mmCIF file of C-alpha atoms in Angstrom:
data_model
loop_
_atom_site.group_PDB
_atom_site.id
_atom_site.type_symbol
_atom_site.label_atom_id
_atom_site.label_comp_id
_atom_site.label_asym_id
_atom_site.label_seq_id
_atom_site.Cartn_x
_atom_site.Cartn_y
_atom_site.Cartn_z
ATOM 1 C CA MET A 14 -72.555 -38.553 -259.483
ATOM 2 C CA THR A 15 -75.232 -38.781 -256.791
ATOM 3 C CA VAL A 16 -74.994 -36.126 -254.090
ATOM 4 C CA VAL A 17 -75.817 -37.736 -250.751
ATOM 5 C CA THR A 18 -77.291 -35.334 -248.206
ATOM 6 C CA ASP A 19 -79.287 -37.647 -245.935
ATOM 7 C CA VAL A 20 -79.995 -41.273 -245.118
ATOM 8 C CA ALA A 21 -82.869 -41.338 -247.630
ATOM 9 C CA ASP A 22 -80.341 -40.733 -250.424
ATOM 10 C CA MET A 23 -78.321 -43.696 -249.192
ATOM 11 C CA GLN A 24 -81.452 -45.816 -249.107
ATOM 12 C CA ALA A 25 -82.229 -44.993 -252.737
ATOM 13 C CA LEU A 26 -78.688 -45.940 -253.770
ATOM 14 C CA ALA A 27 -78.808 -49.174 -251.804
ATOM 15 C CA ARG A 28 -82.092 -50.141 -253.433
ATOM 16 C CA ARG A 29 -80.430 -49.832 -256.837
ATOM 17 C CA ARG A 30 -77.187 -51.610 -255.947
ATOM 18 C CA VAL A 31 -78.156 -54.467 -253.609
ATOM 19 C CA PRO A 32 -79.939 -57.614 -254.863
ATOM 20 C CA LYS A 33 -83.637 -57.438 -254.105
ATOM 21 C CA MET A 34 -83.750 -60.346 -251.656
ATOM 22 C CA PHE A 35 -81.081 -58.783 -249.444
ATOM 23 C CA TYR A 36 -82.368 -55.225 -249.718
ATOM 24 C CA ASP A 37 -85.855 -56.430 -248.807
ATOM 25 C CA TYR A 38 -84.494 -58.529 -245.943
ATOM 26 C CA ALA A 39 -83.169 -55.394 -244.267
ATOM 27 C CA ASP A 40 -85.906 -53.005 -245.315
ATOM 28 C CA THR A 41 -89.151 -54.835 -244.542
ATOM 29 C CA GLY A 42 -91.056 -55.798 -241.411
ATOM 30 C CA SER A 43 -93.277 -58.677 -240.388
ATOM 31 C CA TRP A 44 -96.824 -59.348 -241.630
ATOM 32 C CA THR A 45 -98.563 -56.026 -242.468
ATOM 33 C CA GLN A 46 -95.448 -54.017 -241.494
ATOM 34 C CA SER A 47 -97.590 -51.657 -239.401
ATOM 35 C CA THR A 48 -95.119 -51.575 -236.502
ATOM 36 C CA TYR A 49 -92.192 -51.113 -238.890
ATOM 37 C CA ARG A 50 -93.887 -48.010 -240.320
ATOM 38 C CA GLN A 51 -95.072 -46.752 -236.933
ATOM 39 C CA ASN A 52 -91.527 -46.773 -235.545
ATOM 40 C CA GLU A 53 -90.607 -43.991 -237.945
ATOM 41 C CA THR A 54 -93.962 -42.210 -237.727
ATOM 42 C CA ALA A 55 -93.824 -41.926 -233.936
ATOM 43 C CA LEU A 56 -90.469 -40.175 -234.131
ATOM 44 C CA GLN A 57 -91.628 -37.907 -236.947
ATOM 45 C CA LYS A 58 -94.666 -36.803 -234.933
ATOM 46 C CA GLN A 59 -92.514 -35.651 -232.022
ATOM 47 C CA LYS A 60 -91.971 -31.888 -232.259
ATOM 48 C CA LEU A 61 -89.015 -29.954 -230.871
ATOM 49 C CA ARG A 62 -88.823 -26.682 -228.950
ATOM 50 C CA GLN A 63 -86.900 -24.106 -230.940
ATOM 51 C CA ARG A 64 -84.902 -21.761 -228.690
ATOM 52 C CA VAL A 65 -83.094 -18.602 -229.805
ATOM 53 C CA ALA A 66 -80.585 -16.017 -228.563
ATOM 54 C CA ARG A 67 -78.643 -18.588 -226.549
ATOM 55 C CA ASN A 68 -74.881 -19.093 -226.694
ATOM 56 C CA ILE A 69 -74.529 -22.370 -228.575
ATOM 57 C CA ASP A 70 -70.804 -22.227 -229.285
ATOM 58 C CA ASN A 71 -68.537 -25.172 -228.396
ATOM 59 C CA ARG A 72 -71.195 -27.888 -228.724
ATOM 60 C CA SER A 73 -70.401 -31.519 -227.911
ATOM 61 C CA VAL A 74 -72.349 -34.722 -228.545
ATOM 62 C CA LYS A 75 -69.684 -36.953 -227.012
ATOM 63 C CA THR A 76 -70.859 -39.283 -224.264
ATOM 64 C CA THR A 77 -70.441 -42.853 -223.016
ATOM 65 C CA MET A 78 -72.221 -46.163 -223.529
ATOM 66 C CA ILE A 79 -71.831 -48.679 -220.673
ATOM 67 C CA GLY A 80 -68.674 -46.834 -219.675
ATOM 68 C CA GLN A 81 -67.176 -46.682 -223.169
ATOM 69 C CA ASP A 82 -66.366 -43.262 -224.643
ATOM 70 C CA VAL A 83 -68.277 -42.616 -227.878
ATOM 71 C CA THR A 84 -68.201 -39.792 -230.423
ATOM 72 C CA MET A 85 -71.986 -39.537 -230.278
ATOM 73 C CA PRO A 86 -74.736 -41.527 -228.528
ATOM 74 C CA VAL A 87 -74.991 -44.168 -231.239
ATOM 75 C CA ALA A 88 -74.002 -47.786 -231.712
ATOM 76 C CA LEU A 89 -74.328 -49.867 -234.860
ATOM 77 C CA ALA A 90 -77.065 -52.388 -234.123
ATOM 78 C CA PRO A 91 -76.710 -56.108 -234.849
ATOM 79 C CA VAL A 92 -78.111 -56.937 -238.298
ATOM 80 C CA GLY A 93 -78.201 -60.457 -239.709
ATOM 81 C CA ILE A 94 -76.407 -61.321 -242.970
ATOM 82 C CA THR A 95 -74.870 -57.851 -243.219
ATOM 83 C CA GLY A 96 -72.195 -59.449 -245.404
ATOM 84 C CA MET A 97 -74.801 -59.903 -248.136
ATOM 85 C CA GLN A 98 -75.489 -56.165 -248.352
ATOM 86 C CA HIS A 99 -71.874 -55.752 -249.430
ATOM 87 C CA ALA A 100 -68.982 -58.212 -249.580
ATOM 88 C CA ASP A 101 -67.316 -58.535 -246.153
ATOM 89 C CA GLY A 102 -69.987 -56.174 -244.861
ATOM 90 C CA GLU A 103 -69.547 -56.852 -241.158
ATOM 91 C CA ILE A 104 -65.801 -56.212 -241.374
ATOM 92 C CA LEU A 105 -66.278 -52.964 -243.290
ATOM 93 C CA ALA A 106 -69.008 -51.704 -240.955
ATOM 94 C CA ALA A 107 -66.921 -52.576 -237.896
ATOM 95 C CA GLN A 108 -63.937 -50.715 -239.319
ATOM 96 C CA ALA A 109 -66.055 -47.649 -240.116
ATOM 97 C CA ALA A 110 -67.541 -47.643 -236.613
ATOM 98 C CA GLU A 111 -64.135 -48.077 -235.004
ATOM 99 C CA GLU A 112 -62.637 -45.186 -236.967
ATOM 100 C CA PHE A 113 -65.617 -42.947 -236.188
ATOM 101 C CA GLY A 114 -65.600 -43.777 -232.498
ATOM 102 C CA VAL A 115 -68.884 -45.635 -231.982
ATOM 103 C CA PRO A 116 -69.527 -49.294 -231.056
ATOM 104 C CA PHE A 117 -70.231 -51.988 -233.638
ATOM 105 C CA THR A 118 -72.393 -54.988 -232.715
ATOM 106 C CA LEU A 119 -71.857 -58.248 -234.605
ATOM 107 C CA SER A 120 -74.930 -60.438 -235.093
ATOM 108 C CA THR A 121 -74.946 -64.154 -234.338
ATOM 109 C CA MET A 122 -76.357 -64.543 -237.871
ATOM 110 C CA SER A 123 -73.499 -62.705 -239.556
ATOM 111 C CA VAL A 124 -71.671 -63.649 -242.725
ATOM 112 C CA CYS A 125 -68.250 -62.631 -241.401
ATOM 113 C CA SER A 126 -67.434 -64.571 -238.258
ATOM 114 C CA ILE A 127 -66.451 -63.290 -234.820
ATOM 115 C CA GLU A 128 -62.867 -64.207 -235.679
ATOM 116 C CA ASP A 129 -63.042 -62.477 -239.085
ATOM 117 C CA VAL A 130 -64.056 -59.177 -237.508
ATOM 118 C CA ALA A 131 -61.515 -59.489 -234.680
ATOM 119 C CA GLU A 132 -58.692 -60.079 -237.167
ATOM 120 C CA ASN A 133 -59.619 -56.967 -239.130
ATOM 121 C CA THR A 134 -60.203 -54.471 -236.317
ATOM 122 C CA LYS A 135 -58.023 -53.040 -233.561
ATOM 123 C CA ASN A 136 -60.491 -52.259 -230.784
ATOM 124 C CA PRO A 137 -62.999 -54.508 -229.005
ATOM 125 C CA PHE A 138 -66.451 -54.722 -230.580
ATOM 126 C CA TRP A 139 -69.750 -56.025 -229.185
ATOM 127 C CA PHE A 140 -71.355 -59.383 -229.929
ATOM 128 C CA GLN A 141 -75.089 -60.061 -230.127
ATOM 129 C CA LEU A 142 -76.275 -63.472 -228.954
ATOM 130 C CA TYR A 143 -79.330 -65.475 -229.935
ATOM 131 C CA VAL A 144 -79.794 -68.317 -227.454
ATOM 132 C CA MET A 145 -80.086 -71.619 -229.324
ATOM 133 C CA ARG A 146 -81.788 -74.858 -228.336
ATOM 134 C CA ASP A 147 -78.283 -76.284 -228.224
ATOM 135 C CA ARG A 148 -77.065 -74.440 -225.145
ATOM 136 C CA GLY A 149 -73.609 -75.906 -225.703
ATOM 137 C CA PHE A 150 -73.399 -74.032 -228.998
ATOM 138 C CA SER A 151 -74.609 -70.829 -227.355
ATOM 139 C CA GLU A 152 -71.938 -71.253 -224.707
ATOM 140 C CA SER A 153 -69.305 -71.800 -227.386
ATOM 141 C CA LEU A 154 -70.375 -68.560 -229.107
ATOM 142 C CA MET A 155 -69.834 -66.660 -225.864
ATOM 143 C CA GLN A 156 -66.433 -68.297 -225.386
ATOM 144 C CA ARG A 157 -65.431 -67.318 -228.916
ATOM 145 C CA ALA A 158 -66.598 -63.749 -228.275
ATOM 146 C CA LEU A 159 -64.546 -63.634 -225.084
ATOM 147 C CA ALA A 160 -61.521 -65.004 -226.935
ATOM 148 C CA ALA A 161 -61.985 -62.271 -229.562
ATOM 149 C CA ASP A 162 -61.975 -59.687 -226.728
ATOM 150 C CA CYS A 163 -65.552 -58.544 -227.331
ATOM 151 C CA SER A 164 -66.246 -56.026 -224.602
ATOM 152 C CA ALA A 165 -70.036 -56.422 -224.384
ATOM 153 C CA LEU A 166 -72.672 -59.046 -225.054
ATOM 154 C CA VAL A 167 -76.029 -57.917 -226.448
ATOM 155 C CA LEU A 168 -78.554 -60.615 -225.555
ATOM 156 C CA THR A 169 -81.606 -60.425 -227.806
ATOM 157 C CA LEU A 170 -84.792 -61.456 -225.990
ATOM 158 C CA ASP A 171 -87.505 -60.875 -228.602
ATOM 159 C CA LEU A 172 -86.785 -63.593 -231.151
ATOM 160 C CA GLN A 173 -87.714 -66.925 -229.605
ATOM 161 C CA VAL A 174 -89.778 -67.589 -232.732
ATOM 162 C CA LEU A 175 -89.453 -65.817 -236.053
ATOM 163 C CA GLY A 176 -92.055 -63.226 -237.009
ATOM 164 C CA GLN A 177 -92.999 -63.981 -240.613
ATOM 165 C CA ARG A 178 -91.618 -61.532 -243.150
ATOM 166 C CA HIS A 179 -93.611 -62.151 -246.301
ATOM 167 C CA GLN A 180 -91.073 -60.645 -248.671
ATOM 168 C CA ASP A 181 -88.309 -63.028 -247.555
ATOM 169 C CA ILE A 182 -90.523 -65.969 -248.496
ATOM 170 C CA LYS A 183 -91.503 -64.470 -251.835
ATOM 171 C CA ASN A 184 -87.881 -63.645 -252.664
ATOM 172 C CA GLY A 185 -86.609 -67.090 -251.644
ATOM 173 C CA LEU A 186 -84.078 -65.528 -249.251
ATOM 174 C CA SER A 187 -80.949 -67.649 -248.875
ATOM 175 C CA THR A 188 -77.286 -67.140 -248.085
ATOM 176 C CA PRO A 189 -75.642 -67.446 -250.560
ATOM 177 C CA PRO A 190 -78.445 -66.837 -253.088
ATOM 178 C CA LYS A 191 -79.700 -69.932 -254.916
ATOM 179 C CA PRO A 192 -79.347 -69.922 -258.725
ATOM 180 C CA LYS A 193 -83.023 -69.548 -259.593
ATOM 181 C CA PRO A 194 -84.049 -67.677 -262.782
ATOM 182 C CA HIS A 195 -85.474 -64.602 -261.047
ATOM 183 C CA VAL A 196 -82.436 -64.443 -258.744
ATOM 184 C CA LEU A 197 -79.960 -64.729 -261.613
ATOM 185 C CA LEU A 198 -81.795 -62.016 -263.533
ATOM 186 C CA ASP A 199 -81.618 -59.693 -260.534
ATOM 187 C CA LEU A 200 -77.918 -60.415 -260.015
ATOM 188 C CA CYS A 201 -77.230 -59.547 -263.649
ATOM 189 C CA LEU A 202 -78.574 -56.079 -262.891
ATOM 190 C CA LYS A 203 -76.233 -55.689 -259.898
ATOM 191 C CA PRO A 204 -72.732 -56.065 -261.430
ATOM 192 C CA ARG A 205 -70.986 -53.988 -258.744
ATOM 193 C CA TRP A 206 -72.378 -56.237 -256.004
ATOM 194 C CA CYS A 207 -71.459 -59.401 -257.906
ATOM 195 C CA TRP A 208 -67.917 -58.225 -258.592
ATOM 196 C CA ASN A 209 -67.318 -57.447 -254.930
ATOM 197 C CA MET A 210 -68.745 -60.829 -253.886
ATOM 198 C CA LEU A 211 -66.363 -62.608 -256.239
ATOM 199 C CA GLN A 212 -63.455 -61.055 -254.309
ATOM 200 C CA THR A 213 -64.388 -62.699 -251.004
ATOM 201 C CA LYS A 214 -64.748 -66.252 -249.700
ATOM 202 C CA ARG A 215 -67.348 -65.248 -247.093
ATOM 203 C CA HIS A 216 -70.809 -66.188 -248.366
ATOM 204 C CA GLY A 217 -72.462 -68.226 -245.587
ATOM 205 C CA PHE A 218 -73.145 -67.899 -241.878
ATOM 206 C CA GLY A 219 -69.628 -67.432 -240.563
ATOM 207 C CA ASN A 220 -70.449 -67.937 -236.893
ATOM 208 C CA ILE A 221 -72.282 -71.181 -237.594
ATOM 209 C CA HIS A 222 -70.606 -72.875 -240.544
ATOM 210 C CA GLY A 223 -68.113 -75.448 -239.300
ATOM 211 C CA HIS A 224 -69.225 -75.035 -235.684
ATOM 212 C CA VAL A 225 -72.495 -76.985 -235.596
ATOM 213 C CA THR A 226 -73.679 -80.419 -236.709
ATOM 214 C CA GLY A 227 -77.018 -81.711 -237.925
ATOM 215 C CA VAL A 228 -78.038 -78.649 -239.929
ATOM 216 C CA LYS A 229 -79.511 -79.727 -243.265
ATOM 217 C CA ASP A 230 -79.405 -76.451 -245.145
ATOM 218 C CA MET A 231 -76.847 -73.877 -244.065
ATOM 219 C CA SER A 232 -78.048 -71.463 -246.734
ATOM 220 C CA SER A 233 -81.534 -71.028 -245.283
ATOM 221 C CA LEU A 234 -81.837 -68.366 -242.625
ATOM 222 C CA SER A 235 -85.499 -69.119 -241.992
ATOM 223 C CA GLU A 236 -84.927 -72.873 -241.611
ATOM 224 C CA TRP A 237 -82.056 -72.350 -239.199
ATOM 225 C CA THR A 238 -84.026 -69.836 -237.172
ATOM 226 C CA ALA A 239 -87.157 -71.950 -236.993
ATOM 227 C CA SER A 240 -85.287 -75.098 -235.995
ATOM 228 C CA GLN A 241 -82.614 -73.735 -233.670
ATOM 229 C CA PHE A 242 -83.782 -70.586 -231.872
ATOM 230 C CA ASP A 243 -84.942 -71.449 -228.377
ATOM 231 C CA PRO A 244 -88.635 -70.832 -227.553
ATOM 232 C CA THR A 245 -87.944 -71.743 -223.908
ATOM 233 C CA LEU A 246 -85.815 -68.610 -223.444
ATOM 234 C CA ASP A 247 -87.000 -66.905 -220.247
ATOM 235 C CA TRP A 248 -85.646 -64.682 -217.483
ATOM 236 C CA SER A 249 -83.806 -67.634 -215.930
ATOM 237 C CA SER A 250 -81.924 -67.933 -219.231
ATOM 238 C CA VAL A 251 -80.497 -64.474 -218.594
ATOM 239 C CA GLU A 252 -79.036 -65.788 -215.350
ATOM 240 C CA TRP A 253 -77.584 -68.713 -217.296
ATOM 241 C CA VAL A 254 -75.942 -66.303 -219.758
ATOM 242 C CA LYS A 255 -74.471 -64.267 -216.909
ATOM 243 C CA LYS A 256 -72.727 -67.391 -215.583
ATOM 244 C CA HIS A 257 -70.837 -67.668 -218.874
ATOM 245 C CA TRP A 258 -70.255 -63.958 -219.526
ATOM 246 C CA ASP A 259 -68.323 -61.808 -217.056
ATOM 247 C CA ARG A 260 -68.195 -58.591 -219.082
ATOM 248 C CA LYS A 261 -70.785 -55.930 -219.927
ATOM 249 C CA LEU A 262 -74.263 -57.324 -220.613
ATOM 250 C CA ILE A 263 -77.007 -55.530 -222.561
ATOM 251 C CA LEU A 264 -80.562 -56.896 -222.819
ATOM 252 C CA LYS A 265 -82.199 -56.034 -226.153
ATOM 253 C CA GLY A 266 -85.849 -56.230 -227.127
ATOM 254 C CA ILE A 267 -87.595 -54.560 -224.185
ATOM 255 C CA ASN A 268 -90.841 -52.904 -225.305
ATOM 256 C CA ASP A 269 -92.938 -53.002 -222.131
ATOM 257 C CA VAL A 270 -92.594 -51.343 -218.720
ATOM 258 C CA ASP A 271 -93.127 -54.557 -216.760
ATOM 259 C CA ASP A 272 -90.399 -56.318 -218.739
ATOM 260 C CA ALA A 273 -88.107 -53.337 -218.232
ATOM 261 C CA LYS A 274 -88.567 -53.587 -214.459
ATOM 262 C CA ILE A 275 -87.683 -57.287 -214.482
ATOM 263 C CA ALA A 276 -84.660 -56.694 -216.718
ATOM 264 C CA ALA A 277 -83.393 -53.887 -214.482
ATOM 265 C CA GLU A 278 -83.415 -56.212 -211.473
ATOM 266 C CA LEU A 279 -81.281 -58.868 -213.190
ATOM 267 C CA GLY A 280 -78.024 -56.963 -212.931
ATOM 268 C CA ALA A 281 -77.462 -56.159 -216.600
ATOM 269 C CA ASP A 282 -75.587 -53.012 -217.581
ATOM 270 C CA ALA A 283 -78.187 -51.691 -220.025
ATOM 271 C CA ILE A 284 -81.482 -52.473 -221.717
ATOM 272 C CA VAL A 285 -82.415 -51.621 -225.282
ATOM 273 C CA VAL A 286 -85.960 -50.414 -225.844
ATOM 274 C CA SER A 287 -86.691 -52.115 -229.157
ATOM 275 C CA ASN A 288 -89.330 -54.039 -231.092
ATOM 276 C CA HIS A 289 -86.748 -55.545 -233.458
ATOM 277 C CA GLY A 290 -87.341 -52.791 -235.977
ATOM 278 C CA GLY A 291 -90.915 -53.970 -236.558
ATOM 279 C CA ARG A 292 -89.658 -57.373 -237.690
ATOM 280 C CA GLN A 293 -91.233 -59.480 -234.945
ATOM 281 C CA LEU A 294 -94.623 -58.676 -233.355
ATOM 282 C CA ASP A 295 -96.594 -56.741 -235.948
ATOM 283 C CA GLY A 296 -99.069 -54.526 -234.135
ATOM 284 C CA ALA A 297 -96.754 -53.821 -231.216
ATOM 285 C CA LEU A 298 -96.333 -50.248 -230.054
ATOM 286 C CA ALA A 299 -93.622 -48.196 -231.681
ATOM 287 C CA SER A 300 -90.573 -48.255 -229.426
ATOM 288 C CA TYR A 301 -90.576 -44.461 -229.126
ATOM 289 C CA GLU A 302 -94.144 -44.615 -227.797
ATOM 290 C CA VAL A 303 -93.006 -46.671 -224.784
ATOM 291 C CA LEU A 304 -89.567 -45.111 -224.288
ATOM 292 C CA GLY A 305 -90.659 -42.345 -221.918
ATOM 293 C CA ASP A 306 -92.577 -44.676 -219.607
ATOM 294 C CA ILE A 307 -89.679 -47.131 -219.483
ATOM 295 C CA VAL A 308 -87.210 -44.349 -218.674
ATOM 296 C CA ASP A 309 -89.487 -43.137 -215.887
ATOM 297 C CA ALA A 310 -89.759 -46.660 -214.489
ATOM 298 C CA VAL A 311 -86.127 -47.820 -214.560
ATOM 299 C CA GLY A 312 -83.944 -44.997 -215.847
ATOM 300 C CA ASP A 313 -82.473 -44.417 -212.403
ATOM 301 C CA LYS A 314 -81.471 -48.091 -212.095
ATOM 302 C CA ILE A 315 -80.007 -49.016 -215.479
ATOM 303 C CA GLU A 316 -78.852 -47.409 -218.725
ATOM 304 C CA VAL A 317 -81.779 -47.231 -221.121
ATOM 305 C CA HIS A 318 -80.772 -47.415 -224.774
ATOM 306 C CA PHE A 319 -83.143 -46.962 -227.733
ATOM 307 C CA ASP A 320 -83.494 -48.771 -231.062
ATOM 308 C CA SER A 321 -86.104 -49.018 -233.853
ATOM 309 C CA GLY A 322 -86.969 -46.262 -236.310
ATOM 310 C CA ILE A 323 -83.961 -43.936 -236.225
ATOM 311 C CA ARG A 324 -83.188 -42.472 -239.641
ATOM 312 C CA SER A 325 -81.612 -39.121 -238.748
ATOM 313 C CA GLY A 326 -79.671 -37.147 -236.201
ATOM 314 C CA GLN A 327 -82.943 -35.459 -235.238
ATOM 315 C CA ASP A 328 -84.361 -38.886 -234.332
ATOM 316 C CA ILE A 329 -81.314 -39.493 -232.135
ATOM 317 C CA PHE A 330 -81.886 -36.127 -230.448
ATOM 318 C CA LYS A 331 -85.554 -36.933 -229.800
ATOM 319 C CA ALA A 332 -84.690 -40.282 -228.204
ATOM 320 C CA ILE A 333 -82.057 -38.682 -225.974
ATOM 321 C CA ALA A 334 -84.444 -35.879 -225.031
ATOM 322 C CA MET A 335 -87.077 -38.449 -224.076
ATOM 323 C CA GLY A 336 -84.559 -39.956 -221.671
ATOM 324 C CA ALA A 337 -82.591 -42.587 -223.564
ATOM 325 C CA HIS A 338 -78.935 -42.725 -222.592
ATOM 326 C CA SER A 339 -77.958 -43.705 -226.126
ATOM 327 C CA THR A 340 -79.303 -45.150 -229.381
ATOM 328 C CA TYR A 341 -78.699 -47.780 -232.068
ATOM 329 C CA ILE A 342 -78.966 -47.554 -235.836
ATOM 330 C CA GLY A 343 -79.596 -50.616 -237.991
ATOM 331 C CA ARG A 344 -81.237 -49.947 -241.340
ATOM 332 C CA ALA A 345 -79.560 -46.535 -241.610
ATOM 333 C CA PHE A 346 -76.028 -47.945 -241.625
ATOM 334 C CA ILE A 347 -77.144 -50.887 -243.773
ATOM 335 C CA TYR A 348 -78.283 -48.446 -246.473
ATOM 336 C CA GLY A 349 -74.866 -46.818 -246.398
ATOM 337 C CA LEU A 350 -73.096 -50.162 -246.576
ATOM 338 C CA GLY A 351 -75.203 -51.384 -249.483
ATOM 339 C CA ALA A 352 -74.782 -48.107 -251.329
ATOM 340 C CA MET A 353 -71.064 -47.438 -250.876
ATOM 341 C CA GLY A 354 -69.459 -50.074 -248.672
ATOM 342 C CA LYS A 355 -67.311 -48.849 -245.809
ATOM 343 C CA HIS A 356 -67.369 -45.266 -247.077
ATOM 344 C CA GLY A 357 -71.158 -45.381 -247.070
ATOM 345 C CA VAL A 358 -71.268 -46.372 -243.398
ATOM 346 C CA THR A 359 -68.861 -43.572 -242.548
ATOM 347 C CA ARG A 360 -70.937 -41.110 -244.557
ATOM 348 C CA VAL A 361 -74.132 -42.106 -242.719
ATOM 349 C CA LEU A 362 -72.383 -41.570 -239.380
ATOM 350 C CA GLU A 363 -71.112 -38.172 -240.553
ATOM 351 C CA ILE A 364 -74.585 -37.130 -241.700
ATOM 352 C CA MET A 365 -76.202 -38.190 -238.438
ATOM 353 C CA HIS A 366 -73.484 -36.534 -236.349
ATOM 354 C CA LYS A 367 -74.018 -33.225 -238.149
ATOM 355 C CA GLU A 368 -77.813 -33.470 -237.929
ATOM 356 C CA LEU A 369 -77.589 -34.225 -234.211
ATOM 357 C CA ASP A 370 -75.159 -31.368 -233.564
ATOM 358 C CA VAL A 371 -77.164 -28.787 -235.519
ATOM 359 C CA THR A 372 -80.476 -29.901 -234.009
ATOM 360 C CA MET A 373 -79.024 -29.661 -230.516
ATOM 361 C CA GLY A 374 -77.801 -26.141 -231.216
ATOM 362 C CA LEU A 375 -81.114 -24.954 -232.663
ATOM 363 C CA CYS A 376 -82.827 -26.301 -229.562
ATOM 364 C CA GLY A 377 -80.527 -24.114 -227.490
ATOM 365 C CA GLU A 378 -78.285 -26.829 -226.033
ATOM 366 C CA THR A 379 -74.520 -27.299 -226.171
ATOM 367 C CA ASP A 380 -73.988 -30.544 -224.213
ATOM 368 C CA ILE A 381 -75.760 -33.784 -225.122
ATOM 369 C CA SER A 382 -75.834 -34.749 -221.441
ATOM 370 C CA LYS A 383 -78.038 -31.715 -220.729
ATOM 371 C CA VAL A 384 -80.620 -32.562 -223.395
ATOM 372 C CA GLY A 385 -83.960 -33.591 -221.910
ATOM 373 C CA ARG A 386 -87.720 -33.310 -222.113
ATOM 374 C CA GLN A 387 -87.442 -29.541 -221.825
ATOM 375 C CA ASN A 388 -86.397 -29.723 -225.476
ATOM 376 C CA LEU A 389 -89.577 -31.502 -226.586
ATOM 377 C CA VAL A 390 -93.072 -30.225 -227.248
ATOM 378 C CA MET A 391 -94.939 -32.674 -225.034
ATOM 379 C CA SER A 392 -98.536 -33.635 -225.809
ATOM 380 C CA PRO A 393 -101.118 -32.744 -223.115
#
């Protein structure tokens, strides 16, 4: 039996248990993948100040995100086709997040629909919106999210066109997988995954199937994205979204100070400093490299959240110390889901919670709200 001590262990298990096309979908970036790699490297380079002989009893990493109490400053980020990492993946991840006390964000491009997740959870979750060319369909998605009592909308701004991910093309990514020889061979080596998939009816894009017309191939994520995502999305589109959404609004995909200033003036509740996990503009700065400047520019006006590159509780601590109000994990929880289903997501959250708590203590802090740049070794 594999002993799991960190997220890297979960990643290794997921690589063995999830079909290659779906593992690669979650684990690769665009073009040369330089930004994907740099996201992690930037966090690894940040050093911490070790403090000693301080009373670090009664530590707490509890906080809030847009007014919602959370067990630690983490939300599960929206990840497309999560239900192909494990059968009913979005439902299982949402349940794990709910039980642990952190938010779950459902992607527009999910396998389990908004209604599926709502029927299988007790508390409100968040919904992530991609604005489509068909604004009527985008409006209907928001209405469905409101009907499902989603408490926040995460509007993604950095995917008007799809950054090419070479491995998805080479693997022939599709949902469900097409019966090609190399795909069938891979599936034969993943019996656990196949058995679980046979137990569910959810194999396509749950939020889209049955709700749109004129789509030729519902199994092709790349075709749908290329033909339906709206390249005209601009700041006025945010105002349009606000007219149809009267609850908490989070703007995701901010990786530049000027954009952060504009976003902060639009009346949203939070921004997410993110480069889409290195899956869009290859060659962009790592999100951690711009986090401090964005916090300095708008942190007194809007909650600044952080995404892209987090693989440990220490990474969470570094982001909070740099000034982020909270963070998101994507690949980390996906590894857990692919490796062990719902239990794997819970285990990843437990690991990160412990790493965050211990790191905070060894840095001489007891309250996550008091963590700041005094805990970092800052470059000259």
